[in-house]
Backbone as a chain_set.jsonl record, in Angstrom:
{"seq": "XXXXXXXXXXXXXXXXXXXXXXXXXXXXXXXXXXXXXXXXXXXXXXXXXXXXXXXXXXXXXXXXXXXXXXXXXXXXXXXXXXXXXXXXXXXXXXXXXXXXXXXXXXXXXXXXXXXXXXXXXXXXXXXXXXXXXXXXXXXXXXXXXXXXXXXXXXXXXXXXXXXXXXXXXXXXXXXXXXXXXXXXXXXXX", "coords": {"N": [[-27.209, -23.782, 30.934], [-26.326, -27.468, 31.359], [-27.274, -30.283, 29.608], [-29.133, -32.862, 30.873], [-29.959, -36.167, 30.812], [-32.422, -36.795, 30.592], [-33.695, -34.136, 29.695], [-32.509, -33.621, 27.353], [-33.483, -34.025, 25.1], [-35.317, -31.322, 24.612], [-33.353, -29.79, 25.548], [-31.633, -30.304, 22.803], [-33.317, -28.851, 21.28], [-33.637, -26.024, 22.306], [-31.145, -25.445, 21.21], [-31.247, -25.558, 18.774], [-33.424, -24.343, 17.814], [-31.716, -21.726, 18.835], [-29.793, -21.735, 16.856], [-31.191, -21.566, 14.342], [-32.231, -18.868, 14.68], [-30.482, -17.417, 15.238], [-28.391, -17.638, 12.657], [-29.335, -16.326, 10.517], [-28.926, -13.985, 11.273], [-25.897, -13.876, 11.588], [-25.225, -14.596, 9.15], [-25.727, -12.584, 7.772], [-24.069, -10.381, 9.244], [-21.64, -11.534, 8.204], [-21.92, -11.624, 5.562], [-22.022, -8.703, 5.164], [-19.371, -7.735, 5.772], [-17.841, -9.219, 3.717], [-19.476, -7.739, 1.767], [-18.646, -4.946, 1.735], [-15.857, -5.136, 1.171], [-15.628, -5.646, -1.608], [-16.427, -3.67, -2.242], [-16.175, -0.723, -4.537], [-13.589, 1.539, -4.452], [-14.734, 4.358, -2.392], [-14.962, 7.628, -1.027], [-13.15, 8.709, 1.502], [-11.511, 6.856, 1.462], [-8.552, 5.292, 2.138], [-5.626, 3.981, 1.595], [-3.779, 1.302, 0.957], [-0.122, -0.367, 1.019], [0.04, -3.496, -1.277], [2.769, -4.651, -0.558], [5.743, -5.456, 0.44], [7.977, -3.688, 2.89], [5.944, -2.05, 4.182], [3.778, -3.478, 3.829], [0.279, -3.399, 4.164], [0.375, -0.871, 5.842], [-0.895, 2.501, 5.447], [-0.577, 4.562, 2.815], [1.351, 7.516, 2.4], [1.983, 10.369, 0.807], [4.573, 11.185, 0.458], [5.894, 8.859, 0.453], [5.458, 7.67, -1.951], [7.722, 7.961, -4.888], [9.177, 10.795, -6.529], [7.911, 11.499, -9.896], [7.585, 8.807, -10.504], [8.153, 5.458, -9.932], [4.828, 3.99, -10.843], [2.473, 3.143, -7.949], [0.751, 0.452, -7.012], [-2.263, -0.228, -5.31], [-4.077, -1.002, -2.579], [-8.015, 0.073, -1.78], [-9.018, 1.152, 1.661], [-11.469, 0.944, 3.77], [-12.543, 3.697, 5.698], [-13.241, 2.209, 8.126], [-11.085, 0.52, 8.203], [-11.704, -1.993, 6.649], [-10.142, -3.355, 4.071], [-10.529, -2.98, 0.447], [-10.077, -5.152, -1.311], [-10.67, -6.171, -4.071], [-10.379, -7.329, -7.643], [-11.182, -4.945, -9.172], [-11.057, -2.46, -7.88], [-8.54, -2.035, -7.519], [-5.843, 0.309, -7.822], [-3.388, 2.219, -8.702], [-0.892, 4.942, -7.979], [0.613, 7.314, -8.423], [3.328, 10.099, -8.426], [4.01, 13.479, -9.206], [5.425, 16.733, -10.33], [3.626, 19.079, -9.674], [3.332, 21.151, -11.41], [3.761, 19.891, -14.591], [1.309, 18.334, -14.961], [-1.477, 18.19, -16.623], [-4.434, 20.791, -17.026], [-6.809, 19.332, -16.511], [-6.047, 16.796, -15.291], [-4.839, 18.004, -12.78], [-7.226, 18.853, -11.514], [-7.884, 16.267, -10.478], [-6.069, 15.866, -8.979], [-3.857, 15.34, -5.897], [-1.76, 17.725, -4.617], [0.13, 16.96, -6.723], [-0.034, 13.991, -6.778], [-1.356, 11.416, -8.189], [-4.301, 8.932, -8.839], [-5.352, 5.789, -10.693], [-7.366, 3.542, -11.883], [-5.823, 0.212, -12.141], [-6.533, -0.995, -13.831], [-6.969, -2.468, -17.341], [-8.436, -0.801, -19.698], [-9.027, -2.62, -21.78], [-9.008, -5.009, -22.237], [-9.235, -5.89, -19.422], [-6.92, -6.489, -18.37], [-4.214, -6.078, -15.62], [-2.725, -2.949, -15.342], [0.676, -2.36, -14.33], [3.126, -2.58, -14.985], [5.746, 0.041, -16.054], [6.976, 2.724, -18.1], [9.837, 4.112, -18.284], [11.048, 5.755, -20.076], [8.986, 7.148, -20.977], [7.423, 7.926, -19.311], [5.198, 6.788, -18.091], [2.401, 4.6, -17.658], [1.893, 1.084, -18.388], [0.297, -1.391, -20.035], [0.681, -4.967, -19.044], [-0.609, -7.265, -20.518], [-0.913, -6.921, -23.643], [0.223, -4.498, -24.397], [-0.853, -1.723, -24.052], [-0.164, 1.891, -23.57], [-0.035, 4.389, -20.766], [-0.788, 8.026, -20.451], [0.141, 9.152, -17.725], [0.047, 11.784, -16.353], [-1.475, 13.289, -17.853], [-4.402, 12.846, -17.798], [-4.542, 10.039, -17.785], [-4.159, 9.018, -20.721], [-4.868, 7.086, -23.496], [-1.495, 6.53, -25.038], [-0.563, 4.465, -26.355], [-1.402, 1.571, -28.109], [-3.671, -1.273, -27.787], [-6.04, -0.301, -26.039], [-9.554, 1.295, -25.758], [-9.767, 3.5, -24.463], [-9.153, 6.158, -22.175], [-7.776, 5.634, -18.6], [-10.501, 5.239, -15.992], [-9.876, 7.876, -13.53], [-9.242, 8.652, -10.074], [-10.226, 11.027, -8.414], [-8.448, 12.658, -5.241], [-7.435, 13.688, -2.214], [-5.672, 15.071, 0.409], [-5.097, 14.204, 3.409], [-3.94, 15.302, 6.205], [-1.161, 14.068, 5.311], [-1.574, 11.753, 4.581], [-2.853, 10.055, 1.722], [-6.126, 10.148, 0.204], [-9.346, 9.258, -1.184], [-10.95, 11.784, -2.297], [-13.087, 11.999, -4.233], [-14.807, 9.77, -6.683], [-14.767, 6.773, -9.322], [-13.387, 8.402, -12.465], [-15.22, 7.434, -14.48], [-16.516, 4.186, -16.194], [-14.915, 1.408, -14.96], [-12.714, -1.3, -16.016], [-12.392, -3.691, -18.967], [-12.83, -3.825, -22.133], [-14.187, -5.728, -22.465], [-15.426, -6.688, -20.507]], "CA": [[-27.565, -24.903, 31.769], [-25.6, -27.883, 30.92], [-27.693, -30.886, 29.12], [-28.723, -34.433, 30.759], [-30.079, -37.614, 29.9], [-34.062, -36.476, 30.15], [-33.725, -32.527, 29.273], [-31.559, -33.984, 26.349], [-34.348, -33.331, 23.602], [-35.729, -29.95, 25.433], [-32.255, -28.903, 25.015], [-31.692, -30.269, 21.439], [-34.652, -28.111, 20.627], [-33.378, -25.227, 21.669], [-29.92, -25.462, 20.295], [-31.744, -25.626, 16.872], [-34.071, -22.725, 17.88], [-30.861, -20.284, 18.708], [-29.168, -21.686, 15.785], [-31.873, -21.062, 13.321], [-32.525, -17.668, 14.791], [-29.022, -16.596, 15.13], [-27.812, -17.936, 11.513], [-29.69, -15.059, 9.16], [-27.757, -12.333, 11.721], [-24.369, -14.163, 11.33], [-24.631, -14.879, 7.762], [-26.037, -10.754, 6.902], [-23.109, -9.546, 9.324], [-20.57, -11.51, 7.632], [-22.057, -10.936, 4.004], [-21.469, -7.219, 4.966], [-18.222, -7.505, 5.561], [-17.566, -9.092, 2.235], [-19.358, -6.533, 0.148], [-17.832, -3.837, 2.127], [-14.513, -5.507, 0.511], [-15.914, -5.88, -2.516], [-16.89, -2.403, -3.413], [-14.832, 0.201, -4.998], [-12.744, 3.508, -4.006], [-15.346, 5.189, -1.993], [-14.39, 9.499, -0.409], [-12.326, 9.135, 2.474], [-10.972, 5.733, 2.048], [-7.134, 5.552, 2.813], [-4.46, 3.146, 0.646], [-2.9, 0.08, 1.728], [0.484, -0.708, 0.415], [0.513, -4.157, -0.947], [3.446, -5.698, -0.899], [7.0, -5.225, 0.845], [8.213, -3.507, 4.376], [4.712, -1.25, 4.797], [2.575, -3.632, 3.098], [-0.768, -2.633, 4.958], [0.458, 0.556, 6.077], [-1.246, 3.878, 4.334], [0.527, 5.111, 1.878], [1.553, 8.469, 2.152], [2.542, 11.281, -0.29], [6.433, 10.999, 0.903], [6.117, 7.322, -0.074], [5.669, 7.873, -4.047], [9.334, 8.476, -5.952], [8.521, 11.879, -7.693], [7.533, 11.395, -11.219], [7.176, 7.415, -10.996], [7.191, 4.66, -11.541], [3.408, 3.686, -10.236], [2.69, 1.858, -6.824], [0.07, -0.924, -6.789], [-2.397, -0.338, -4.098], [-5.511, -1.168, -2.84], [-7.919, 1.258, -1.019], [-8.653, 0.661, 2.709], [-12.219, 2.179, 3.93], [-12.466, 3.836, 7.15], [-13.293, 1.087, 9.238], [-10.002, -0.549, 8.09], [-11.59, -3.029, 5.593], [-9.474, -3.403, 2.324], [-11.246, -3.568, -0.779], [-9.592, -5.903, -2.281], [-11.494, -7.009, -4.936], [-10.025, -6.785, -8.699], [-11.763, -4.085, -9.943], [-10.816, -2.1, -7.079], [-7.126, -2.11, -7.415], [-5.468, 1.365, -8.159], [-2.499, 2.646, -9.041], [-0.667, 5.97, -7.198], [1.898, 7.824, -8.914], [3.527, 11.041, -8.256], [4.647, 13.995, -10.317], [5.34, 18.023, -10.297], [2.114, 19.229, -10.258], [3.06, 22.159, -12.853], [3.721, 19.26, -15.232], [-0.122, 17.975, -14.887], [-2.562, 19.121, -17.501], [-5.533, 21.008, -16.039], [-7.875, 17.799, -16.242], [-5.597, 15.882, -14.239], [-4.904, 18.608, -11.747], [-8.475, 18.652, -10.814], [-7.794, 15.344, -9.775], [-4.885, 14.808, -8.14], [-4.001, 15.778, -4.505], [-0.46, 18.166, -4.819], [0.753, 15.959, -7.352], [-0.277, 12.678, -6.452], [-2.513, 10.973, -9.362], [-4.633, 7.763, -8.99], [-6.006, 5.491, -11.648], [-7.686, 2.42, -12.11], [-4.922, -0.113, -12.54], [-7.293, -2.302, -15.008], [-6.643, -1.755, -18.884], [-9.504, -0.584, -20.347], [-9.089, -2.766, -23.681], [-9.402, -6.346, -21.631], [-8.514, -5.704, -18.122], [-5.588, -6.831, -17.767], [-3.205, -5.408, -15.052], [-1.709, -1.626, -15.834], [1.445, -2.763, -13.792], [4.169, -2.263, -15.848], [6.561, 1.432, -16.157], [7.753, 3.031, -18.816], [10.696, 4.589, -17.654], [11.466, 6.501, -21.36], [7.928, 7.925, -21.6], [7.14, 8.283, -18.202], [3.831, 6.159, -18.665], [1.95, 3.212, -17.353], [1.576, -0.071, -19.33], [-0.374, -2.726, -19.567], [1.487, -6.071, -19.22], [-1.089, -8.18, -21.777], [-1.082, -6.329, -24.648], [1.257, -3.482, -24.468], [-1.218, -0.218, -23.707], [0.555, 3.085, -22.682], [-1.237, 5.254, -20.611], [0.081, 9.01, -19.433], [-0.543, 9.4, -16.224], [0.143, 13.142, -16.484], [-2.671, 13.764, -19.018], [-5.624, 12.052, -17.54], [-4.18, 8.492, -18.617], [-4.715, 9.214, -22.122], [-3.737, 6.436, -24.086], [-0.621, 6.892, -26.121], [-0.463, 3.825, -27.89], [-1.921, 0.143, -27.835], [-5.432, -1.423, -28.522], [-6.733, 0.35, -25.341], [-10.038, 2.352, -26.676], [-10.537, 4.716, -23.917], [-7.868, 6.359, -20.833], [-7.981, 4.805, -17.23], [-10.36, 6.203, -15.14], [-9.434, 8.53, -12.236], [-9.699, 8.74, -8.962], [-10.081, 12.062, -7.255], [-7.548, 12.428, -4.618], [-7.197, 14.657, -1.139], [-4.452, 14.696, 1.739], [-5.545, 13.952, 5.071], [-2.502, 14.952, 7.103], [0.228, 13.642, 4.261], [-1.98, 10.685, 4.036], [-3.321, 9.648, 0.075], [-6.951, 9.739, 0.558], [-10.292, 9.333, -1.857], [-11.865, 12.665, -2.397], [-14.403, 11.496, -5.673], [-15.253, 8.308, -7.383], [-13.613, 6.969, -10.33], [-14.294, 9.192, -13.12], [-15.732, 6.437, -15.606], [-16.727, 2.889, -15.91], [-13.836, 0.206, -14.288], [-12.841, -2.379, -16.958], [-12.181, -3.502, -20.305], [-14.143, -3.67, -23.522], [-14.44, -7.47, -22.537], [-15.856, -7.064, -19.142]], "C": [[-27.196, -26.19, 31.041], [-26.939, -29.303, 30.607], [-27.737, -31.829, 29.757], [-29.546, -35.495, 30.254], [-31.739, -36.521, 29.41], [-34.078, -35.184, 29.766], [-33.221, -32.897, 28.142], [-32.712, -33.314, 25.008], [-34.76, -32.005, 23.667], [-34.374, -29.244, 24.816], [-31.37, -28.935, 23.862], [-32.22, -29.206, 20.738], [-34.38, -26.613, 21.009], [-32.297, -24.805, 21.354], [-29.929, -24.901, 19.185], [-32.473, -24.386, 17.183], [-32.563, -21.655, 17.878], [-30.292, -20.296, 17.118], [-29.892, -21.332, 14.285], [-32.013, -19.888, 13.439], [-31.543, -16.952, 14.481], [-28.738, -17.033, 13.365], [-28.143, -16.783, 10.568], [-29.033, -13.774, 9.734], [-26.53, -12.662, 11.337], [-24.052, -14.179, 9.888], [-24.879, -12.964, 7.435], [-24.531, -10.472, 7.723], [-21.735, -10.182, 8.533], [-20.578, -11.312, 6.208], [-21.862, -9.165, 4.0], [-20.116, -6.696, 5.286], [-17.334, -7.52, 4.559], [-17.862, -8.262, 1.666], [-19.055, -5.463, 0.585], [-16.471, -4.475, 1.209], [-14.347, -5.383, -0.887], [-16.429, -4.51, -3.378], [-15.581, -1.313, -3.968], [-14.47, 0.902, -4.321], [-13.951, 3.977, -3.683], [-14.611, 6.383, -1.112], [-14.437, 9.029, 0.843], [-11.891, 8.031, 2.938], [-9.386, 6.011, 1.548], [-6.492, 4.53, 1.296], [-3.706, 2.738, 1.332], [-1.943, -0.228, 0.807], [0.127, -2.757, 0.55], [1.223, -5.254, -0.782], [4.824, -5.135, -0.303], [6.614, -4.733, 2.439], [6.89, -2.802, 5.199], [3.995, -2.059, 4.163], [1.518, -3.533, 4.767], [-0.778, -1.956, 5.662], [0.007, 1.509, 4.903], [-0.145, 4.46, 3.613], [0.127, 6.75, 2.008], [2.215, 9.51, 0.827], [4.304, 10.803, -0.584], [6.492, 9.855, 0.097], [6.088, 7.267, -1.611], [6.957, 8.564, -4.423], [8.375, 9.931, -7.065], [9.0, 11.329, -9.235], [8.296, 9.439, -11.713], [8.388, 6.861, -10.755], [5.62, 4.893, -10.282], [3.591, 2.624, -9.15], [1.04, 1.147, -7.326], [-0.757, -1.06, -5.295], [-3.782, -0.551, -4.208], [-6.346, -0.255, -1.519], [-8.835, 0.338, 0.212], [-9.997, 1.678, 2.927], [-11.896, 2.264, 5.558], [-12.217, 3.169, 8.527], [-12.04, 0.017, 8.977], [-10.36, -1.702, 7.246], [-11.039, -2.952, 4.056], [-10.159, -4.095, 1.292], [-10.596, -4.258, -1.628], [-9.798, -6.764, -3.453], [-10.874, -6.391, -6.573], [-9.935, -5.291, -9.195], [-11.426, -2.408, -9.265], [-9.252, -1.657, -6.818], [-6.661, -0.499, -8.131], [-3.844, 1.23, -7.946], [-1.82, 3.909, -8.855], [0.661, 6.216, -8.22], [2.067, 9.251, -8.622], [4.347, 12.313, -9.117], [4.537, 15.223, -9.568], [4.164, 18.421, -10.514], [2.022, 19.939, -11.551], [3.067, 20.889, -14.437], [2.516, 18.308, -15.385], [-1.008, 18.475, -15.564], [-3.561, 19.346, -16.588], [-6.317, 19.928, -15.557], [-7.389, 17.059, -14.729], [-5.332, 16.253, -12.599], [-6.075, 18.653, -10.953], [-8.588, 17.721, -10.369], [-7.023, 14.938, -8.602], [-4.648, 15.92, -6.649], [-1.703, 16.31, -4.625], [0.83, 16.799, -5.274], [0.447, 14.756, -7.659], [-1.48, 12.541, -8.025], [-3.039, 9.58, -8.897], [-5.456, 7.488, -10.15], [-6.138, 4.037, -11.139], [-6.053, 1.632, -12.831], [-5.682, -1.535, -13.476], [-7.916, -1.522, -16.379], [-8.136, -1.84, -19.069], [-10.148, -1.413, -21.756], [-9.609, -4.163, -23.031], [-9.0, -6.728, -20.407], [-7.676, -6.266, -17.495], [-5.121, -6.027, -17.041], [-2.715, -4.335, -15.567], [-0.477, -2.05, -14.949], [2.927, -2.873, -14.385], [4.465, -0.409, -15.56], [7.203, 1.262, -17.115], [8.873, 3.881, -18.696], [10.926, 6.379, -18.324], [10.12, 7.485, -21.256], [7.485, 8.531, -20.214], [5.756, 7.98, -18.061], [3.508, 4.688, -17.761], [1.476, 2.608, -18.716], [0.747, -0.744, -19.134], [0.485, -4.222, -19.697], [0.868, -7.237, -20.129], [-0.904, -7.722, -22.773], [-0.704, -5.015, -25.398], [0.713, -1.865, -24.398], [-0.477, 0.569, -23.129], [-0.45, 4.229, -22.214], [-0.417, 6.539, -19.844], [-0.591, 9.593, -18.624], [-0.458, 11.482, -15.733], [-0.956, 14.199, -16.95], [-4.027, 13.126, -19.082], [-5.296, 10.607, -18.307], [-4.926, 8.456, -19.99], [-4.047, 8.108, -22.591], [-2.692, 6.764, -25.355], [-0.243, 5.805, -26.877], [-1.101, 2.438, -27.06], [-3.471, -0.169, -28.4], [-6.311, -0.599, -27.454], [-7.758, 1.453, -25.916], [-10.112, 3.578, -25.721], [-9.318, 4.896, -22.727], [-8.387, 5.251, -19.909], [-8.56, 5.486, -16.648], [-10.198, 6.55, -13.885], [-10.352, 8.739, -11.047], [-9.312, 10.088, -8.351], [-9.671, 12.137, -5.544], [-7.603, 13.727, -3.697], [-6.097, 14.21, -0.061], [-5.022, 15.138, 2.669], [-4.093, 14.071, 5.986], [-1.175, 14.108, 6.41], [-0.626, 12.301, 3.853], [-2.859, 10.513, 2.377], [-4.72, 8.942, 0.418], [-7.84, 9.852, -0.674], [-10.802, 10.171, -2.153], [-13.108, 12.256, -3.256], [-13.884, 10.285, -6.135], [-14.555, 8.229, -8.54], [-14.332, 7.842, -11.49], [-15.422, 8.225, -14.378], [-15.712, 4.617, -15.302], [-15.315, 2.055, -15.754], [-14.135, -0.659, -15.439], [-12.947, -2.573, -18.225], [-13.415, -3.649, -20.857], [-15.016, -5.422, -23.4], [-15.633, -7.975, -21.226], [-16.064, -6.169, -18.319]], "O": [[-27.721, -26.212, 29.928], [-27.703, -29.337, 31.571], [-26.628, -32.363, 29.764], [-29.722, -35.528, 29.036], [-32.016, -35.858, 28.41], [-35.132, -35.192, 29.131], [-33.74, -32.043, 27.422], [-32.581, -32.34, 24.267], [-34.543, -31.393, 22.622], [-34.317, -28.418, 23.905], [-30.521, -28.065, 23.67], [-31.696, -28.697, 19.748], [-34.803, -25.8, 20.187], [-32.286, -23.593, 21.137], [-29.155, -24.114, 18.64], [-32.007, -23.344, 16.723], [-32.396, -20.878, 16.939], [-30.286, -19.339, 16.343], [-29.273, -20.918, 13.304], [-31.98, -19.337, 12.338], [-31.547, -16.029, 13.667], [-29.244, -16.066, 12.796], [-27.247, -16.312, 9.868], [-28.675, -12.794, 9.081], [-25.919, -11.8, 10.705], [-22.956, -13.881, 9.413], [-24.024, -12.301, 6.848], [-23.621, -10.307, 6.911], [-20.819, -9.406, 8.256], [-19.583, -10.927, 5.594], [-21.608, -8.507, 2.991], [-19.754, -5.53, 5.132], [-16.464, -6.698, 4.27], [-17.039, -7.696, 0.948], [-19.163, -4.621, -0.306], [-16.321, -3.704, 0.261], [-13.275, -5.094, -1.418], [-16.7, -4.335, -4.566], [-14.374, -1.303, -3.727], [-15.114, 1.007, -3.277], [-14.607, 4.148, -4.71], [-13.621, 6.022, -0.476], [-15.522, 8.876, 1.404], [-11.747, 7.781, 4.135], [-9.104, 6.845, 0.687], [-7.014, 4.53, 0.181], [-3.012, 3.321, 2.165], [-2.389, -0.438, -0.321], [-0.005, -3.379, 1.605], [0.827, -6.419, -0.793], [4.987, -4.003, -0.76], [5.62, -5.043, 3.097], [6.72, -2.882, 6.416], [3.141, -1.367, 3.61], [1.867, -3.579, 5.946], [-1.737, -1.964, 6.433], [0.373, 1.406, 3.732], [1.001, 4.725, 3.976], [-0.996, 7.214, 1.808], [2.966, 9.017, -0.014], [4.912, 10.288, -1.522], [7.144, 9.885, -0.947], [6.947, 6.663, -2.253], [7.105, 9.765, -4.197], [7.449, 9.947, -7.876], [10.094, 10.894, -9.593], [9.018, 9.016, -12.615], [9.466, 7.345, -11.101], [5.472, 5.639, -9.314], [4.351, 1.655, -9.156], [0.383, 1.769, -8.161], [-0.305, -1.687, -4.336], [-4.529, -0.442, -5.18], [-5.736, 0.099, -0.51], [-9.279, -0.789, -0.011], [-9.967, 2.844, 2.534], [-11.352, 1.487, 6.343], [-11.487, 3.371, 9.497], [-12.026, -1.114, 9.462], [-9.443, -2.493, 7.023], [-11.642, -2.48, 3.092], [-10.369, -5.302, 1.171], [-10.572, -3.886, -2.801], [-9.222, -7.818, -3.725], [-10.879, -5.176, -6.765], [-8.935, -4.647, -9.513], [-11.513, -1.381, -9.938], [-8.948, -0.936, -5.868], [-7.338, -0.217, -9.12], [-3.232, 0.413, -7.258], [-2.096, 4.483, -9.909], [1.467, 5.378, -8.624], [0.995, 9.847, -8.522], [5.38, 11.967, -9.69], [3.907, 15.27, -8.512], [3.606, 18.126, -11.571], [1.237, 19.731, -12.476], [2.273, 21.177, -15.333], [2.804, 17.322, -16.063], [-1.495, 19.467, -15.023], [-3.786, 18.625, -15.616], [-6.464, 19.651, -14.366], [-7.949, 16.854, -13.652], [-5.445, 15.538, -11.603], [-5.974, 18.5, -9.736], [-9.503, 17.761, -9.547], [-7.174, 14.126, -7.689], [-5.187, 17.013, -6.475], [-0.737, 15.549, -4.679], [1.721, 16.151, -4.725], [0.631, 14.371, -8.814], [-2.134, 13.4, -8.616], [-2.108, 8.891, -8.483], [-6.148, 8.352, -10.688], [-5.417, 3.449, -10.333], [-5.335, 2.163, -13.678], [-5.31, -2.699, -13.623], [-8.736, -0.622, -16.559], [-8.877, -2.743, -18.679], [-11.117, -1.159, -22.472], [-10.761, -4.447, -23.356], [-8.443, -7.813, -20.242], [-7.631, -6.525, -16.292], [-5.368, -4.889, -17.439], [-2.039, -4.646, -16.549], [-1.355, -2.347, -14.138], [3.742, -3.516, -13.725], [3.636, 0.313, -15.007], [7.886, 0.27, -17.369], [8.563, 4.809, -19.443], [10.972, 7.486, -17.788], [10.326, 8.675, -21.494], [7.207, 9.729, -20.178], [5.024, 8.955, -17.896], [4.362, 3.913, -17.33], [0.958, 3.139, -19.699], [0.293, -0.822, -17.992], [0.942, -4.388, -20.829], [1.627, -8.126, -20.512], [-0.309, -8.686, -23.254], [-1.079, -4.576, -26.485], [1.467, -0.913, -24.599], [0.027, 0.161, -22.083], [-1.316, 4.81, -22.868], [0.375, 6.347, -18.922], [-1.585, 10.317, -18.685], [-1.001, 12.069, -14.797], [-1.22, 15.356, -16.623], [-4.663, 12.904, -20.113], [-5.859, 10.254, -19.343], [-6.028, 7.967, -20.237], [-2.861, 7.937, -22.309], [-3.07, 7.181, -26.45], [0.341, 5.973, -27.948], [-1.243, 2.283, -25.847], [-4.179, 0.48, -29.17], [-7.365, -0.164, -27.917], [-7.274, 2.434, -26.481], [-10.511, 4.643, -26.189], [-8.63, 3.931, -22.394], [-9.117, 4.302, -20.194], [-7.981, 6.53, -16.348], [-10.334, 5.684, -13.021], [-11.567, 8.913, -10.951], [-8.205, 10.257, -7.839], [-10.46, 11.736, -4.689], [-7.796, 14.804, -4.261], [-5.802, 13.038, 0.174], [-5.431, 16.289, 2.82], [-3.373, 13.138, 6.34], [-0.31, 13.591, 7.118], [-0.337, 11.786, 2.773], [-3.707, 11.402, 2.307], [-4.825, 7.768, 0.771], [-7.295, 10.574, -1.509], [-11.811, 9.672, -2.651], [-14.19, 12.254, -2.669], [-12.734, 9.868, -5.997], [-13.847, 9.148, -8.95], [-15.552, 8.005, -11.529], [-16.356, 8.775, -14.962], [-15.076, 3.998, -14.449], [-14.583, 2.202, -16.732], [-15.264, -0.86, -15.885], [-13.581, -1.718, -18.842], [-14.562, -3.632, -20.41], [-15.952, -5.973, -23.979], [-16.318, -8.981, -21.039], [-16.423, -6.452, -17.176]]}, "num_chains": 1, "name": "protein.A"}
């Protein structure tokens, strides 16, 4: 009912009534959209490429070059919200499975491996390939991690691997099965 001169305060009043009432629903549903974004790799969230011709298309198996380098992805829950939040960022690489130590096999989804793409030593970026070793790097400080062998590190200040993300195929798609195996983040943070 549209406002005039004498209703004018009446309908000031309840302007401010909806708007006080409504404001603690609008602000909770949009604070739950953020920390939906904001949380990690939770079981049966998907992978968003992102960056090039599929960025925010799922990444499929097909889509990983057998035995590397590493893609750069971030994971995508059900409802289509991308966690995009640092800590959150993973790393997909693909290999022969027979070439997978047991450990890692228990992880990975026919071949496929994910890891935390944040160095364990001061979380910098893993984002780097070693071509020669067949390894992820870290681009601050030169960690090697083999993605073959439960990202063990093979050389750098890094004290501890990267940990993994337990991995299932949904129809060729690269999905979440289990949590990461260990705490996200360096010695710094």
């Amino acid at each position: 009912m549209p406002c005039d001169d004498r209703l004018h305060f009446r309908c000031y009043r309840r302007r401010t009534f909806l708007t006080l009432a409504l404001a603690p629903l609008l602000a909770v549903g949009a604070q739950a959209e953020e920390d939906e974004s904001d949380k990690p790799p939770a079981p049966d969230d998907r992978f968003t490429f992102l960056t090039g011709p599929k960025k925010g298309q799922v990444v499929r198996a097909e889509d990983l070059a057998l035995g590397g380098p590493q893609m750069q992805v971030f994971p995508m829950a059900p409802d289509g919200t991308v966690r995009n939040n640092r800590l959150s960022l993973v790393i997909l690489a693909r290999f022969d499975p027979a070439t997978l130590s047991e450990e890692t096999r228990a992880h990975a989804a026919d071949g496929v491996v994910a890891y935390t793409a944040v160095c364990t030593h001061q979380g910098c970026p893993v984002n780097m390939w070693s071509t020669d070793r067949k390894a992820f790097v870290c681009s601050c400080h030169g960690s090697v991690f083999d993605p073959r062998n439960g990202a063990e590190v093979l050389d750098g200040p890094a004290p501890r691997p990267l940990p993994a993300l337990g991995l299932k195929l949904k129809d060729g798609v690269v999905t979440v099965a289990r949590t990461f195996t260990s705490r996200v983040g360096g010695t710094q943070g």
